Amino acid sequence: MAAENEYDEFLVELRESVCSRCVERQPGGPPCAPLGRVCGIEQHFPQLVELCQSTESVQMEPYAQKLHDQICADCDNLDGPTCPCPLRYLLQLAVEAVERVQRRRNAQTVG
Ligand code: SF4
Ligand code: SF4
């Protein structure tokens, strides 16, 4: 099924391969924010995709550093009672999910 916009396919992949493994998933979620769990996966979703697209490394450290500098630094919840949110410890799964979508798109473009 074609994505309705540029980011829909990423959101579907994140929910399937990251949220499905999240121990903080709310009953009936995602989305989890309306159910009481603020989470950077949802709150910073476009920035998360852009972070992954602008980083290329086999190590997680560059991604973690950018998360700290570019997303967490501007997050309204930084160091609040809901921080750290699942984005911090699910970052590797999120990066893998975004890169999977990107590889699929690249293969479609080449093919
Ligand atoms: S808390 Fe965040 S990562 Fe966990 S299921 Fe909800 S939206 Fe996904
Ligand atoms: S880890 Fe904390 S600062 Fe970073 S996105 Fe989550 S709530 Fe915001």
Short mmCIF file of N, CA, C and O and ligand atoms in Angstrom, two decimals:
data_model
loop_
_atom_site.label_atom_id
_atom_site.label_comp_id
_atom_site.label_asym_id
_atom_site.label_seq_id
_atom_site.Cartn_x
_atom_site.Cartn_y
_atom_site.Cartn_z
N MET A 1 0.85 -1.19 0.00
CA MET A 1 0.00 0.00 0.00
C MET A 1 0.88 1.25 0.00
O MET A 1 1.84 1.34 0.76
N ALA A 2 0.57 2.17 -0.85
CA ALA A 2 1.41 3.36 -0.95
C ALA A 2 1.25 4.24 0.30
O ALA A 2 0.17 4.35 0.87
N ALA A 3 2.37 4.83 0.73
CA ALA A 3 2.31 5.71 1.88
C ALA A 3 1.56 6.98 1.51
O ALA A 3 1.70 7.50 0.41
N GLU A 4 0.74 7.49 2.46
CA GLU A 4 -0.04 8.68 2.15
C GLU A 4 0.84 9.91 2.11
O GLU A 4 0.57 10.85 1.40
N ASN A 5 1.87 9.93 2.92
CA ASN A 5 2.81 11.02 2.83
C ASN A 5 4.19 10.49 3.13
O ASN A 5 4.36 9.31 3.42
N GLU A 6 5.15 11.37 3.08
CA GLU A 6 6.55 10.96 3.17
C GLU A 6 6.86 10.17 4.43
O GLU A 6 7.72 9.30 4.44
N TYR A 7 6.14 10.47 5.50
CA TYR A 7 6.50 9.87 6.78
C TYR A 7 5.63 8.68 7.20
O TYR A 7 5.98 7.97 8.14
N ASP A 8 4.53 8.44 6.53
CA ASP A 8 3.62 7.38 6.97
C ASP A 8 4.29 6.02 7.03
O ASP A 8 4.09 5.24 7.95
N GLU A 9 5.12 5.73 6.02
CA GLU A 9 5.76 4.42 5.97
C GLU A 9 6.73 4.23 7.14
O GLU A 9 6.85 3.14 7.70
N PHE A 10 7.38 5.32 7.53
CA PHE A 10 8.28 5.24 8.68
C PHE A 10 7.48 4.97 9.95
O PHE A 10 7.89 4.18 10.80
N LEU A 11 6.35 5.64 10.09
CA LEU A 11 5.54 5.47 11.30
C LEU A 11 5.03 4.04 11.40
O LEU A 11 5.07 3.43 12.48
N VAL A 12 4.59 3.48 10.29
CA VAL A 12 4.11 2.10 10.30
C VAL A 12 5.24 1.16 10.73
O VAL A 12 5.05 0.28 11.58
N GLU A 13 6.43 1.36 10.17
CA GLU A 13 7.56 0.49 10.50
C GLU A 13 7.97 0.64 11.97
O GLU A 13 8.26 -0.35 12.65
N LEU A 14 8.00 1.87 12.46
CA LEU A 14 8.35 2.09 13.87
C LEU A 14 7.34 1.41 14.79
O LEU A 14 7.73 0.78 15.77
N ARG A 15 6.09 1.51 14.47
CA ARG A 15 5.09 0.88 15.33
C ARG A 15 5.19 -0.64 15.28
O ARG A 15 5.02 -1.31 16.29
N GLU A 16 5.48 -1.16 14.09
CA GLU A 16 5.56 -2.62 13.96
C GLU A 16 6.80 -3.20 14.63
O GLU A 16 6.75 -4.25 15.25
N SER A 17 7.93 -2.53 14.49
CA SER A 17 9.16 -3.17 14.95
C SER A 17 9.76 -2.54 16.21
O SER A 17 10.68 -3.12 16.78
N VAL A 18 9.26 -1.41 16.65
CA VAL A 18 9.76 -0.81 17.89
C VAL A 18 8.66 -0.85 18.96
O VAL A 18 8.84 -1.42 20.02
N CYS A 19 7.52 -0.25 18.67
CA CYS A 19 6.44 -0.21 19.67
C CYS A 19 6.01 -1.62 20.07
O CYS A 19 5.64 -1.86 21.22
N SER A 20 6.09 -2.57 19.14
CA SER A 20 5.68 -3.94 19.45
C SER A 20 6.57 -4.57 20.52
O SER A 20 6.18 -5.53 21.17
N ARG A 21 7.76 -4.01 20.73
CA ARG A 21 8.68 -4.56 21.73
C ARG A 21 8.82 -3.65 22.95
O ARG A 21 9.69 -3.87 23.79
N CYS A 22 8.00 -2.64 23.04
CA CYS A 22 8.16 -1.64 24.10
C CYS A 22 7.42 -2.08 25.36
O CYS A 22 6.22 -2.37 25.31
N VAL A 23 8.14 -2.11 26.47
CA VAL A 23 7.52 -2.54 27.74
C VAL A 23 6.62 -1.44 28.31
O VAL A 23 5.87 -1.70 29.24
N GLU A 24 6.71 -0.24 27.75
CA GLU A 24 5.87 0.86 28.26
C GLU A 24 4.66 1.13 27.37
O GLU A 24 3.97 2.12 27.56
N ARG A 25 4.44 0.25 26.43
CA ARG A 25 3.28 0.43 25.54
C ARG A 25 2.00 0.41 26.37
O ARG A 25 1.80 -0.45 27.22
N GLN A 26 1.16 1.39 26.11
CA GLN A 26 -0.09 1.52 26.86
C GLN A 26 -1.17 0.64 26.23
O GLN A 26 -1.19 0.48 25.01
N PRO A 27 -2.04 0.06 27.04
CA PRO A 27 -3.13 -0.73 26.47
C PRO A 27 -3.91 0.11 25.46
O PRO A 27 -4.34 1.22 25.78
N GLY A 28 -4.03 -0.40 24.25
CA GLY A 28 -4.71 0.34 23.20
C GLY A 28 -3.79 1.22 22.38
O GLY A 28 -4.18 1.77 21.36
N GLY A 29 -2.53 1.38 22.83
CA GLY A 29 -1.56 2.19 22.09
C GLY A 29 -0.73 1.33 21.17
O GLY A 29 -0.82 0.11 21.22
N PRO A 30 0.13 1.95 20.37
CA PRO A 30 0.26 3.38 20.17
C PRO A 30 -0.86 3.95 19.30
O PRO A 30 -1.49 3.16 18.61
N PRO A 31 -1.08 5.27 19.32
CA PRO A 31 -0.29 6.27 20.04
C PRO A 31 -0.49 6.16 21.56
O PRO A 31 -1.58 5.82 22.02
N CYS A 32 0.57 6.47 22.27
CA CYS A 32 0.54 6.32 23.73
C CYS A 32 0.34 7.65 24.47
O CYS A 32 -0.09 7.63 25.63
N ALA A 33 0.67 8.75 23.83
CA ALA A 33 0.53 10.04 24.52
C ALA A 33 -0.90 10.29 25.00
O ALA A 33 -1.11 10.68 26.15
N PRO A 34 -1.92 10.04 24.16
CA PRO A 34 -3.28 10.28 24.64
C PRO A 34 -3.67 9.32 25.76
O PRO A 34 -4.66 9.54 26.45
N LEU A 35 -2.88 8.25 25.93
CA LEU A 35 -3.18 7.25 26.96
C LEU A 35 -2.32 7.45 28.20
O LEU A 35 -2.30 6.62 29.09
N GLY A 36 -1.55 8.54 28.21
CA GLY A 36 -0.83 8.90 29.43
C GLY A 36 0.67 8.68 29.41
O GLY A 36 1.33 8.95 30.40
N ARG A 37 1.23 8.13 28.30
CA ARG A 37 2.68 7.94 28.28
C ARG A 37 3.27 8.80 27.17
O ARG A 37 3.15 8.49 25.98
N VAL A 38 3.90 9.90 27.58
CA VAL A 38 4.59 10.74 26.60
C VAL A 38 5.83 10.00 26.13
O VAL A 38 6.55 9.40 26.94
N CYS A 39 6.07 10.02 24.83
CA CYS A 39 7.19 9.24 24.28
C CYS A 39 7.78 9.96 23.09
O CYS A 39 7.06 10.39 22.20
N GLY A 40 9.10 10.04 23.06
CA GLY A 40 9.79 10.73 21.98
C GLY A 40 9.61 10.07 20.63
O GLY A 40 9.74 10.73 19.60
N ILE A 41 9.32 8.77 20.60
CA ILE A 41 9.08 8.10 19.32
C ILE A 41 7.94 8.82 18.60
O ILE A 41 7.99 9.03 17.38
N GLU A 42 6.93 9.20 19.34
CA GLU A 42 5.80 9.91 18.74
C GLU A 42 6.05 11.42 18.71
O GLU A 42 5.85 12.07 17.71
N GLN A 43 6.50 11.94 19.85
CA GLN A 43 6.60 13.40 19.99
C GLN A 43 7.64 13.98 19.03
O GLN A 43 7.48 15.10 18.55
N HIS A 44 8.71 13.26 18.79
CA HIS A 44 9.80 13.78 17.95
C HIS A 44 9.97 12.95 16.68
O HIS A 44 11.07 12.84 16.16
N PHE A 45 8.88 12.41 16.21
CA PHE A 45 8.95 11.45 15.12
C PHE A 45 9.65 11.99 13.86
O PHE A 45 10.61 11.37 13.38
N PRO A 46 9.27 13.16 13.31
CA PRO A 46 9.98 13.62 12.10
C PRO A 46 11.46 13.87 12.35
O PRO A 46 12.31 13.54 11.52
N GLN A 47 11.78 14.43 13.52
CA GLN A 47 13.20 14.69 13.83
C GLN A 47 13.97 13.38 13.97
O GLN A 47 15.14 13.31 13.60
N LEU A 48 13.31 12.37 14.48
CA LEU A 48 13.96 11.06 14.61
C LEU A 48 14.29 10.49 13.22
O LEU A 48 15.39 9.98 12.99
N VAL A 49 13.35 10.59 12.31
CA VAL A 49 13.60 10.10 10.95
C VAL A 49 14.75 10.90 10.32
O VAL A 49 15.67 10.33 9.72
N GLU A 50 14.72 12.21 10.48
CA GLU A 50 15.77 13.04 9.89
C GLU A 50 17.13 12.75 10.52
O GLU A 50 18.16 12.74 9.84
N LEU A 51 17.15 12.52 11.82
CA LEU A 51 18.40 12.16 12.50
C LEU A 51 19.00 10.90 11.86
O LEU A 51 20.20 10.83 11.56
N CYS A 52 18.17 9.91 11.63
CA CYS A 52 18.66 8.65 11.05
C CYS A 52 19.12 8.86 9.62
O CYS A 52 20.14 8.30 9.19
N GLN A 53 18.38 9.67 8.87
CA GLN A 53 18.73 9.88 7.47
C GLN A 53 20.03 10.67 7.32
O GLN A 53 20.70 10.57 6.30
N SER A 54 20.37 11.47 8.31
CA SER A 54 21.57 12.30 8.20
C SER A 54 22.77 11.67 8.90
O SER A 54 23.81 12.31 9.03
N THR A 55 22.64 10.43 9.34
CA THR A 55 23.73 9.76 10.06
C THR A 55 24.01 8.43 9.40
O THR A 55 23.08 7.72 9.02
N GLU A 56 25.27 8.11 9.25
CA GLU A 56 25.61 6.80 8.69
C GLU A 56 26.76 6.23 9.48
O GLU A 56 27.89 6.70 9.40
N SER A 57 26.47 5.23 10.29
CA SER A 57 27.51 4.62 11.11
C SER A 57 27.06 3.23 11.50
O SER A 57 25.86 2.97 11.66
N VAL A 58 28.01 2.33 11.66
CA VAL A 58 27.68 1.00 12.17
C VAL A 58 27.65 1.03 13.70
O VAL A 58 27.19 0.08 14.33
N GLN A 59 28.15 2.09 14.28
CA GLN A 59 28.11 2.27 15.74
C GLN A 59 26.85 3.04 16.14
O GLN A 59 26.34 3.85 15.37
N MET A 60 26.40 2.83 17.36
CA MET A 60 25.23 3.57 17.84
C MET A 60 25.61 4.94 18.40
O MET A 60 24.77 5.83 18.51
N GLU A 61 26.87 5.12 18.76
CA GLU A 61 27.28 6.34 19.44
C GLU A 61 26.91 7.63 18.68
O GLU A 61 26.37 8.57 19.28
N PRO A 62 27.17 7.70 17.37
CA PRO A 62 26.80 8.94 16.65
C PRO A 62 25.29 9.22 16.71
O PRO A 62 24.88 10.38 16.79
N TYR A 63 24.49 8.17 16.68
CA TYR A 63 23.04 8.35 16.76
C TYR A 63 22.65 8.82 18.16
O TYR A 63 21.82 9.71 18.33
N ALA A 64 23.27 8.19 19.16
CA ALA A 64 22.96 8.57 20.55
C ALA A 64 23.38 10.01 20.83
O ALA A 64 22.69 10.75 21.53
N GLN A 65 24.52 10.40 20.25
CA GLN A 65 24.99 11.78 20.46
C GLN A 65 24.03 12.78 19.82
O GLN A 65 23.69 13.81 20.41
N LYS A 66 23.56 12.46 18.61
CA LYS A 66 22.61 13.36 17.94
C LYS A 66 21.27 13.38 18.67
O LYS A 66 20.62 14.42 18.73
N LEU A 67 20.87 12.24 19.19
CA LEU A 67 19.64 12.22 19.98
C LEU A 67 19.77 13.19 21.15
O LEU A 67 18.87 14.01 21.40
N HIS A 68 20.89 13.12 21.81
CA HIS A 68 21.13 13.99 22.96
C HIS A 68 21.15 15.46 22.55
O HIS A 68 20.52 16.32 23.17
N ASP A 69 21.89 15.75 21.46
CA ASP A 69 22.13 17.15 21.07
C ASP A 69 20.95 17.78 20.32
O ASP A 69 20.70 18.97 20.46
N GLN A 70 20.27 16.98 19.50
CA GLN A 70 19.29 17.57 18.57
C GLN A 70 17.85 17.34 18.99
O GLN A 70 16.96 18.09 18.60
N ILE A 71 17.59 16.27 19.72
CA ILE A 71 16.21 15.97 20.09
C ILE A 71 16.00 16.23 21.58
O ILE A 71 15.17 17.04 21.98
N CYS A 72 16.77 15.55 22.41
CA CYS A 72 16.56 15.71 23.85
C CYS A 72 16.82 17.15 24.30
O CYS A 72 16.13 17.65 25.20
N ALA A 73 17.79 17.81 23.68
CA ALA A 73 18.14 19.17 24.11
C ALA A 73 16.96 20.11 23.97
O ALA A 73 16.84 21.08 24.74
N ASP A 74 16.06 19.85 23.02
CA ASP A 74 14.91 20.72 22.77
C ASP A 74 13.61 20.13 23.29
O ASP A 74 12.54 20.67 22.99
N CYS A 75 13.69 19.04 24.00
CA CYS A 75 12.46 18.34 24.41
C CYS A 75 11.88 19.00 25.66
O CYS A 75 12.59 19.24 26.64
N ASP A 76 10.58 19.25 25.63
CA ASP A 76 9.91 19.88 26.77
C ASP A 76 9.96 19.00 28.02
O ASP A 76 9.77 19.48 29.13
N ASN A 77 10.18 17.71 27.82
CA ASN A 77 10.15 16.78 28.95
C ASN A 77 11.53 16.45 29.50
O ASN A 77 11.64 15.60 30.39
N LEU A 78 12.55 17.10 28.98
CA LEU A 78 13.92 16.79 29.41
C LEU A 78 14.04 16.87 30.93
O LEU A 78 13.70 17.88 31.54
N ASP A 79 14.52 15.77 31.50
CA ASP A 79 14.76 15.67 32.94
C ASP A 79 13.48 15.81 33.78
O ASP A 79 13.56 16.01 34.99
N GLY A 80 12.34 15.71 33.15
CA GLY A 80 11.08 15.72 33.89
C GLY A 80 10.75 14.31 34.37
O GLY A 80 11.52 13.38 34.17
N PRO A 81 9.60 14.17 35.01
CA PRO A 81 9.24 12.87 35.57
C PRO A 81 9.04 11.77 34.53
O PRO A 81 9.08 10.59 34.88
N THR A 82 8.82 12.14 33.27
CA THR A 82 8.62 11.12 32.23
C THR A 82 9.88 10.87 31.42
O THR A 82 9.85 10.16 30.42
N CYS A 83 10.99 11.45 31.82
CA CYS A 83 12.26 11.32 31.09
C CYS A 83 13.23 10.46 31.93
O CYS A 83 13.34 10.69 33.14
N PRO A 84 13.95 9.51 31.36
CA PRO A 84 14.00 9.19 29.94
C PRO A 84 12.75 8.43 29.49
O PRO A 84 12.17 7.67 30.24
N CYS A 85 12.41 8.69 28.23
CA CYS A 85 11.27 8.01 27.62
C CYS A 85 11.79 6.82 26.81
O CYS A 85 13.00 6.66 26.65
N PRO A 86 10.91 6.00 26.27
CA PRO A 86 11.36 4.82 25.53
C PRO A 86 12.29 5.14 24.36
O PRO A 86 13.09 4.28 23.97
N LEU A 87 12.22 6.32 23.81
CA LEU A 87 13.10 6.65 22.68
C LEU A 87 14.56 6.43 23.03
O LEU A 87 15.34 5.97 22.20
N ARG A 88 14.93 6.72 24.26
CA ARG A 88 16.35 6.62 24.60
C ARG A 88 16.82 5.16 24.58
O ARG A 88 17.84 4.85 24.02
N TYR A 89 16.05 4.27 25.17
CA TYR A 89 16.54 2.89 25.20
C TYR A 89 16.10 2.05 24.00
O TYR A 89 16.63 0.95 23.79
N LEU A 90 15.17 2.57 23.20
CA LEU A 90 14.78 1.86 21.98
C LEU A 90 15.41 2.47 20.74
O LEU A 90 15.03 2.15 19.62
N LEU A 91 16.41 3.33 20.95
CA LEU A 91 16.99 4.05 19.82
C LEU A 91 17.53 3.10 18.75
O LEU A 91 17.32 3.32 17.56
N GLN A 92 18.23 2.06 19.16
CA GLN A 92 18.82 1.16 18.15
C GLN A 92 17.73 0.52 17.28
O GLN A 92 17.85 0.46 16.06
N LEU A 93 16.65 0.07 17.91
CA LEU A 93 15.56 -0.52 17.13
C LEU A 93 14.95 0.52 16.19
O LEU A 93 14.57 0.22 15.06
N ALA A 94 14.85 1.76 16.68
CA ALA A 94 14.27 2.83 15.86
C ALA A 94 15.17 3.13 14.66
O ALA A 94 14.67 3.29 13.54
N VAL A 95 16.46 3.18 14.89
CA VAL A 95 17.40 3.43 13.79
C VAL A 95 17.28 2.31 12.75
O VAL A 95 17.20 2.56 11.54
N GLU A 96 17.24 1.08 13.22
CA GLU A 96 17.14 -0.05 12.28
C GLU A 96 15.83 0.02 11.49
O GLU A 96 15.81 -0.29 10.30
N ALA A 97 14.76 0.43 12.14
CA ALA A 97 13.46 0.53 11.46
C ALA A 97 13.49 1.59 10.37
O ALA A 97 13.05 1.37 9.24
N VAL A 98 14.02 2.75 10.71
CA VAL A 98 14.09 3.84 9.71
C VAL A 98 14.98 3.43 8.55
O VAL A 98 14.65 3.65 7.37
N GLU A 99 16.09 2.79 8.84
CA GLU A 99 17.01 2.39 7.77
C GLU A 99 16.40 1.31 6.89
O GLU A 99 16.66 1.26 5.68
N ARG A 100 15.58 0.45 7.46
CA ARG A 100 14.90 -0.56 6.66
C ARG A 100 13.97 0.10 5.63
O ARG A 100 13.94 -0.29 4.46
N VAL A 101 13.22 1.09 6.07
CA VAL A 101 12.33 1.81 5.14
C VAL A 101 13.15 2.50 4.06
O VAL A 101 12.82 2.45 2.87
N GLN A 102 14.25 3.12 4.48
CA GLN A 102 15.08 3.85 3.52
C GLN A 102 15.65 2.89 2.47
O GLN A 102 15.68 3.21 1.27
N ARG A 103 16.09 1.71 2.91
CA ARG A 103 16.64 0.72 1.96
C ARG A 103 15.55 0.28 0.98
O ARG A 103 15.79 0.12 -0.21
N ARG A 104 14.33 0.07 1.47
CA ARG A 104 13.23 -0.33 0.59
C ARG A 104 12.97 0.75 -0.45
O ARG A 104 12.80 0.48 -1.63
N ARG A 105 12.99 1.99 0.00
CA ARG A 105 12.74 3.10 -0.93
C ARG A 105 13.84 3.20 -1.96
O ARG A 105 13.58 3.43 -3.14
N ASN A 106 15.08 3.04 -1.51
CA ASN A 106 16.20 3.12 -2.44
C ASN A 106 16.11 2.01 -3.48
O ASN A 106 16.37 2.23 -4.66
N ALA A 107 15.73 0.79 -3.04
CA ALA A 107 15.62 -0.33 -3.96
C ALA A 107 14.52 -0.08 -4.99
O ALA A 107 14.66 -0.40 -6.16
N GLN A 108 13.42 0.55 -4.56
CA GLN A 108 12.33 0.86 -5.49
C GLN A 108 12.78 1.90 -6.51
O GLN A 108 12.43 1.83 -7.69
N THR A 109 13.58 2.85 -6.06
CA THR A 109 14.06 3.90 -6.96
C THR A 109 14.98 3.31 -8.01
O THR A 109 14.88 3.62 -9.20
N VAL A 110 15.89 2.40 -7.54
CA VAL A 110 16.84 1.79 -8.48
C VAL A 110 16.11 0.84 -9.41
O VAL A 110 16.37 0.80 -10.61
N GLY A 111 15.17 0.05 -8.82
CA GLY A 111 14.47 -0.95 -9.61
C GLY A 111 13.50 -0.28 -10.56
O GLY A 111 13.09 -0.79 -11.54
S1 SF4 B 1 5.65 4.28 24.67
FE1 SF4 B 1 6.58 5.02 22.74
S2 SF4 B 1 7.85 3.35 21.97
FE2 SF4 B 1 6.47 2.53 23.55
S3 SF4 B 1 4.71 1.74 22.41
FE3 SF4 B 1 4.23 3.83 23.03
S4 SF4 B 1 4.86 5.15 21.30
FE4 SF4 B 1 5.84 3.14 21.04
S1 SF4 B 2 14.68 10.86 26.60
FE1 SF4 B 2 13.80 12.61 27.73
S2 SF4 B 2 14.53 14.45 26.67
FE2 SF4 B 2 14.87 12.70 25.29
S3 SF4 B 2 13.06 12.64 23.96
FE3 SF4 B 2 12.66 11.28 25.73
S4 SF4 B 2 11.60 12.57 27.26
FE4 SF4 B 2 12.57 13.93 25.75
#
